[in-house]
Tab-separated table of C-alpha atoms in Angstrom:
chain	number	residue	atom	x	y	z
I	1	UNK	CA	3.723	7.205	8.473
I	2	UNK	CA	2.592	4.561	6.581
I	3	UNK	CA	0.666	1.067	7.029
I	4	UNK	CA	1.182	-2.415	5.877
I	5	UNK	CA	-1.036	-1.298	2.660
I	6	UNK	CA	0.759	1.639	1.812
I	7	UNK	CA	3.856	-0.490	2.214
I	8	UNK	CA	2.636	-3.371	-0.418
I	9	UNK	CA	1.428	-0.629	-2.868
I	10	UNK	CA	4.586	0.542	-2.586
I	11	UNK	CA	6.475	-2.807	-3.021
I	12	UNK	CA	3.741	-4.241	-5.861
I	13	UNK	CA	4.436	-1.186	-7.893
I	14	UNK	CA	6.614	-1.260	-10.946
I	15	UNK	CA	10.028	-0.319	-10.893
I	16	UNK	CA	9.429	2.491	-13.217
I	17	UNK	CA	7.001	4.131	-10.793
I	18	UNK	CA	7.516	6.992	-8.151
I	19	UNK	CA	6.281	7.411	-4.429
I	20	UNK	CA	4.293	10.333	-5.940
I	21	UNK	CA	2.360	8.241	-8.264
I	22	UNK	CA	1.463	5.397	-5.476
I	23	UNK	CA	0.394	8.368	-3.302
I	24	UNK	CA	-1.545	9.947	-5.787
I	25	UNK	CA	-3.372	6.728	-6.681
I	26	UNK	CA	-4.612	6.220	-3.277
I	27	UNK	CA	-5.246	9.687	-2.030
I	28	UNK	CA	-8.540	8.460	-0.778
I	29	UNK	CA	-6.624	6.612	1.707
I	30	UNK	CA	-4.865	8.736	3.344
I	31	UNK	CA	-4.950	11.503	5.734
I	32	UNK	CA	-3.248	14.732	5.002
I	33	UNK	CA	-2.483	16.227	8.337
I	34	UNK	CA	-2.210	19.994	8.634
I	35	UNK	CA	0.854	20.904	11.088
I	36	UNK	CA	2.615	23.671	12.490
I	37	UNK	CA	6.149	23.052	11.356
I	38	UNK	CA	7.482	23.903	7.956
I	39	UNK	CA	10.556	21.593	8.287
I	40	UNK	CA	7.958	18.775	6.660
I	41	UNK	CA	8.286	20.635	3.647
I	42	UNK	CA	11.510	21.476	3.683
I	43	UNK	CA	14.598	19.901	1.850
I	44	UNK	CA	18.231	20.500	0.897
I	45	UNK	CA	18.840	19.194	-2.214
I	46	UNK	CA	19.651	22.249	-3.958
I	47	UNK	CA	22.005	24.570	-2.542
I	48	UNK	CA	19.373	27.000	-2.791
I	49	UNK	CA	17.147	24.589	-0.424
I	50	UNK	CA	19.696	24.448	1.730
I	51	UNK	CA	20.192	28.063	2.376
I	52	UNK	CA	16.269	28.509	2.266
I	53	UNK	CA	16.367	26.293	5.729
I	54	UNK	CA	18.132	28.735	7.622
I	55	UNK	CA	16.078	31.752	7.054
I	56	UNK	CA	12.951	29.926	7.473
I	57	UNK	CA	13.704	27.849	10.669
I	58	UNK	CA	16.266	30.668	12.249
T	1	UNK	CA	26.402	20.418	-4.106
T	2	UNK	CA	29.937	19.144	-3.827
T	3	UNK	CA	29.449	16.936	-0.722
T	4	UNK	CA	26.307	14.661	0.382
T	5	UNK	CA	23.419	16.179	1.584
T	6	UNK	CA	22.476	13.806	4.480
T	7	UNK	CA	26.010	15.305	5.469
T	8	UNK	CA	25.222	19.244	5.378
T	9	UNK	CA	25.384	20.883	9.032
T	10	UNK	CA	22.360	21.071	11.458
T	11	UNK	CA	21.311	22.732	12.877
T	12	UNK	CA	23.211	24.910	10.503
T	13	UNK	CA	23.883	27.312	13.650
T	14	UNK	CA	25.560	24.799	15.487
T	15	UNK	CA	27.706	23.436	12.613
T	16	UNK	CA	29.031	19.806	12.289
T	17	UNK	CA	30.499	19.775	15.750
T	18	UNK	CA	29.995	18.126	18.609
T	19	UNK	CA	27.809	20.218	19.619
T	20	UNK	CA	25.835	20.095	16.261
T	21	UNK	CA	25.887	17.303	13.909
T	22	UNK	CA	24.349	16.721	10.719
T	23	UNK	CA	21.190	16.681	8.821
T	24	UNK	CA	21.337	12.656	8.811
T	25	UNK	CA	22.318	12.694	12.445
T	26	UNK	CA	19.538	15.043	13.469
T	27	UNK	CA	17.187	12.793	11.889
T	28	UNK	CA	17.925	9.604	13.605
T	29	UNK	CA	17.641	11.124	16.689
T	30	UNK	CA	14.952	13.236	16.253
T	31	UNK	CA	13.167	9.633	14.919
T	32	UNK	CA	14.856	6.882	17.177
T	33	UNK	CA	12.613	7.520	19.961
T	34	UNK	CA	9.424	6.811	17.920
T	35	UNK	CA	10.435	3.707	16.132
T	36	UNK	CA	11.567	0.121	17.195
T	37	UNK	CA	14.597	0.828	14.851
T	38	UNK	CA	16.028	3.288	12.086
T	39	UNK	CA	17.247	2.052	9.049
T	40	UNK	CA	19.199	4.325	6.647
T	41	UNK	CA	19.096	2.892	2.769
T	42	UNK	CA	22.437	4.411	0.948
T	43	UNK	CA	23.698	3.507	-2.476
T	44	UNK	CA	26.634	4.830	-3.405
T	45	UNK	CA	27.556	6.945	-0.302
T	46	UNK	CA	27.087	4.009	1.660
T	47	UNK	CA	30.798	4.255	3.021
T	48	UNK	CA	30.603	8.056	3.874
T	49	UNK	CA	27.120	7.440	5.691
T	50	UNK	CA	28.271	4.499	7.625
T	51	UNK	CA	29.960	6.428	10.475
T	52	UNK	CA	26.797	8.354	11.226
T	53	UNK	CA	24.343	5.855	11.076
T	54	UNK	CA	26.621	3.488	13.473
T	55	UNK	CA	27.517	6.314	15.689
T	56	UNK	CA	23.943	6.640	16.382
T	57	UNK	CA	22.669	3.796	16.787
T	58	UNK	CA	20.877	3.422	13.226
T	59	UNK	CA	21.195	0.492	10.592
T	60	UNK	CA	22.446	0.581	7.327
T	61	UNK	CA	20.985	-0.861	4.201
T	62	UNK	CA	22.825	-0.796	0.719
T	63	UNK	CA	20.480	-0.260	-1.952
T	64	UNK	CA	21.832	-2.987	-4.839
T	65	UNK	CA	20.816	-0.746	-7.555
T	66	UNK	CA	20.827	2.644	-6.958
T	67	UNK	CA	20.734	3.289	-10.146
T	68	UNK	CA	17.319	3.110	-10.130
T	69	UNK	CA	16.650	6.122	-9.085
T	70	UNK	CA	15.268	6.925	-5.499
T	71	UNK	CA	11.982	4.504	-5.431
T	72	UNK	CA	14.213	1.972	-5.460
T	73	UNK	CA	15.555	3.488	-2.278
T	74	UNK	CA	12.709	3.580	-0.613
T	75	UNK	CA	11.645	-0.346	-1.981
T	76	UNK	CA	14.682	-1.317	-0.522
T	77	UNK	CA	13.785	0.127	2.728
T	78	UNK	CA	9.945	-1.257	3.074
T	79	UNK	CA	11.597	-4.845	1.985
T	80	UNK	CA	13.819	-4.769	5.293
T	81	UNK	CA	10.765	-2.955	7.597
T	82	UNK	CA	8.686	-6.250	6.404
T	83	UNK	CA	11.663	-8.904	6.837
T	84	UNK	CA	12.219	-7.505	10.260
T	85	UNK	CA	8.447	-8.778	11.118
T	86	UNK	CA	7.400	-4.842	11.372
T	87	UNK	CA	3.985	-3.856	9.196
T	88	UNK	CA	4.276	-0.006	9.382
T	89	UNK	CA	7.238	2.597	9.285
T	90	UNK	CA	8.160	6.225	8.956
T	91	UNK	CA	9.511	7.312	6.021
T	92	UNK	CA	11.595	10.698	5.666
T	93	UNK	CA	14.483	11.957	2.837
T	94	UNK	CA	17.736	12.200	4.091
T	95	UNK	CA	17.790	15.762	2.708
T	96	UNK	CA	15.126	17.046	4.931
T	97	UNK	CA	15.884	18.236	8.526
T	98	UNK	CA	13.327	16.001	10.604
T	99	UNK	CA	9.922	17.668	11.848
T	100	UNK	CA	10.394	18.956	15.490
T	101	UNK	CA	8.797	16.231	18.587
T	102	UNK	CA	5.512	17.967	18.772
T	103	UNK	CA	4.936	17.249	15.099
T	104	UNK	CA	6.052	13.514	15.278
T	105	UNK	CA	3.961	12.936	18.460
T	106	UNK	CA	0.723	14.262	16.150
T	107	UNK	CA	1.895	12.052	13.304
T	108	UNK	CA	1.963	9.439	15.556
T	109	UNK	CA	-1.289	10.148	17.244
T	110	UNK	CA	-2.769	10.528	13.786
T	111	UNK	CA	-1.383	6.994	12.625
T	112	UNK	CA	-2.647	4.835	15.602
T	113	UNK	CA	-5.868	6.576	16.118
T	114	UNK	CA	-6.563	6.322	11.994
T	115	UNK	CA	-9.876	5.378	10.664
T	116	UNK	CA	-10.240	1.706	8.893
T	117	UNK	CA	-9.370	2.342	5.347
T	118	UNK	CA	-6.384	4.853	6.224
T	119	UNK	CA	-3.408	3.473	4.962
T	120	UNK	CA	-1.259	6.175	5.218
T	121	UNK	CA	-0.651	9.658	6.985
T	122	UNK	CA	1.209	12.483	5.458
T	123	UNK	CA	1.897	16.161	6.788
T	124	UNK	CA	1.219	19.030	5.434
T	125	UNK	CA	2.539	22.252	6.368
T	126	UNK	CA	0.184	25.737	4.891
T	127	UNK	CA	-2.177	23.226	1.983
T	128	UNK	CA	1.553	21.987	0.889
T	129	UNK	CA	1.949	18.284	1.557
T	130	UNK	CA	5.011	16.512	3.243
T	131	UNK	CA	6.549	13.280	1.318
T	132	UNK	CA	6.235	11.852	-0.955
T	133	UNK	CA	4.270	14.608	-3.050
């Protein structure tokens, strides 16, 4: 989730840049929250990735 | 991967059916109930996303230059959150299978009860962090 800050940083930053690069430049303004659910870190966009979600979610 | 990702099966046990649906229609309403609206930015799949973000109940937003890669994607999106008069948003990729109610409720939680100075709040599952990292 993200607040009207993160959302100009985002919008202020060059075209050129990545949502990993604003994040990174303002770790020290946000919260990393630990959680219990490993579909936060999960993606399909390899077919590998894709098959990895089934064994790990079941 | 031969068809569009937001499209794969899910839950992959149910299958696309009516009794399942899709990675992109899990998410919507897995999210809908947390957030005044959901928006879905598409570029060039816009027409093969359209029926699933109308059929539930989600906007779409064309991306003009997808191209761009997917920060322009997400730009896109944040432009429309602020023109709709909103000042905050979720943010997920349409290739990830949304995190289960208990976790959004703690994201939520997290976000209103934030310290000043917290601009944002990301998950992370086991030291690995959520989006956008």
């Amino acid at each position: 989730m993200i607040g009207r800050e993160m959302i100009e940083a985002f919008l202020t930053a060059p075209e050129t840049a990545n949502a990993r690069e604003i994040e990174h430049a303002n770790q020290n303004r946000i919260l990393y929250l630990p959680v219990n659910d490993p579909q936060v870190i999960m993606n399909a966009d390899t077919p590998q990735g894709y098959a990895s979600l089934e064994s790990k979610t079941g | 991967m031969g068809r569009d990702k937001a499209l794969l099966p899910w839950p992959k046990d149910a299958g696309a059916t009516s009794a399942g649906g899709t990675i992109l229609s899990f998410a919507i309403k897995s999210l809908s109930p947390y957030c005044d609206f959901v928006m879905v930015v598409a570029g060039k799949n816009e027409d093969a996303l359209r029926p699933v973000v109308y059929g539930c109940g989600a906007s779409l937003i064309r991306n003009p230059m997808p191209e761009h890669g997917q920060f322009s994607s997400l730009q896109t999106g944040l432009w429309e959150v602020l023109n709709r008069g909103r000042d905050s948003a979720m943010v997920t990729l349409v290739d990830r299978p949304a995190p289960h109610a208990e976790t959004l409720d703690e994201l939520v939680k997290a976000f209103w009860t934030r310290s000043y100075g917290i601009w944002a709040i990301i998950p992370e599952y086991q030291g690995i962090m959520g989006i956008p990292s």
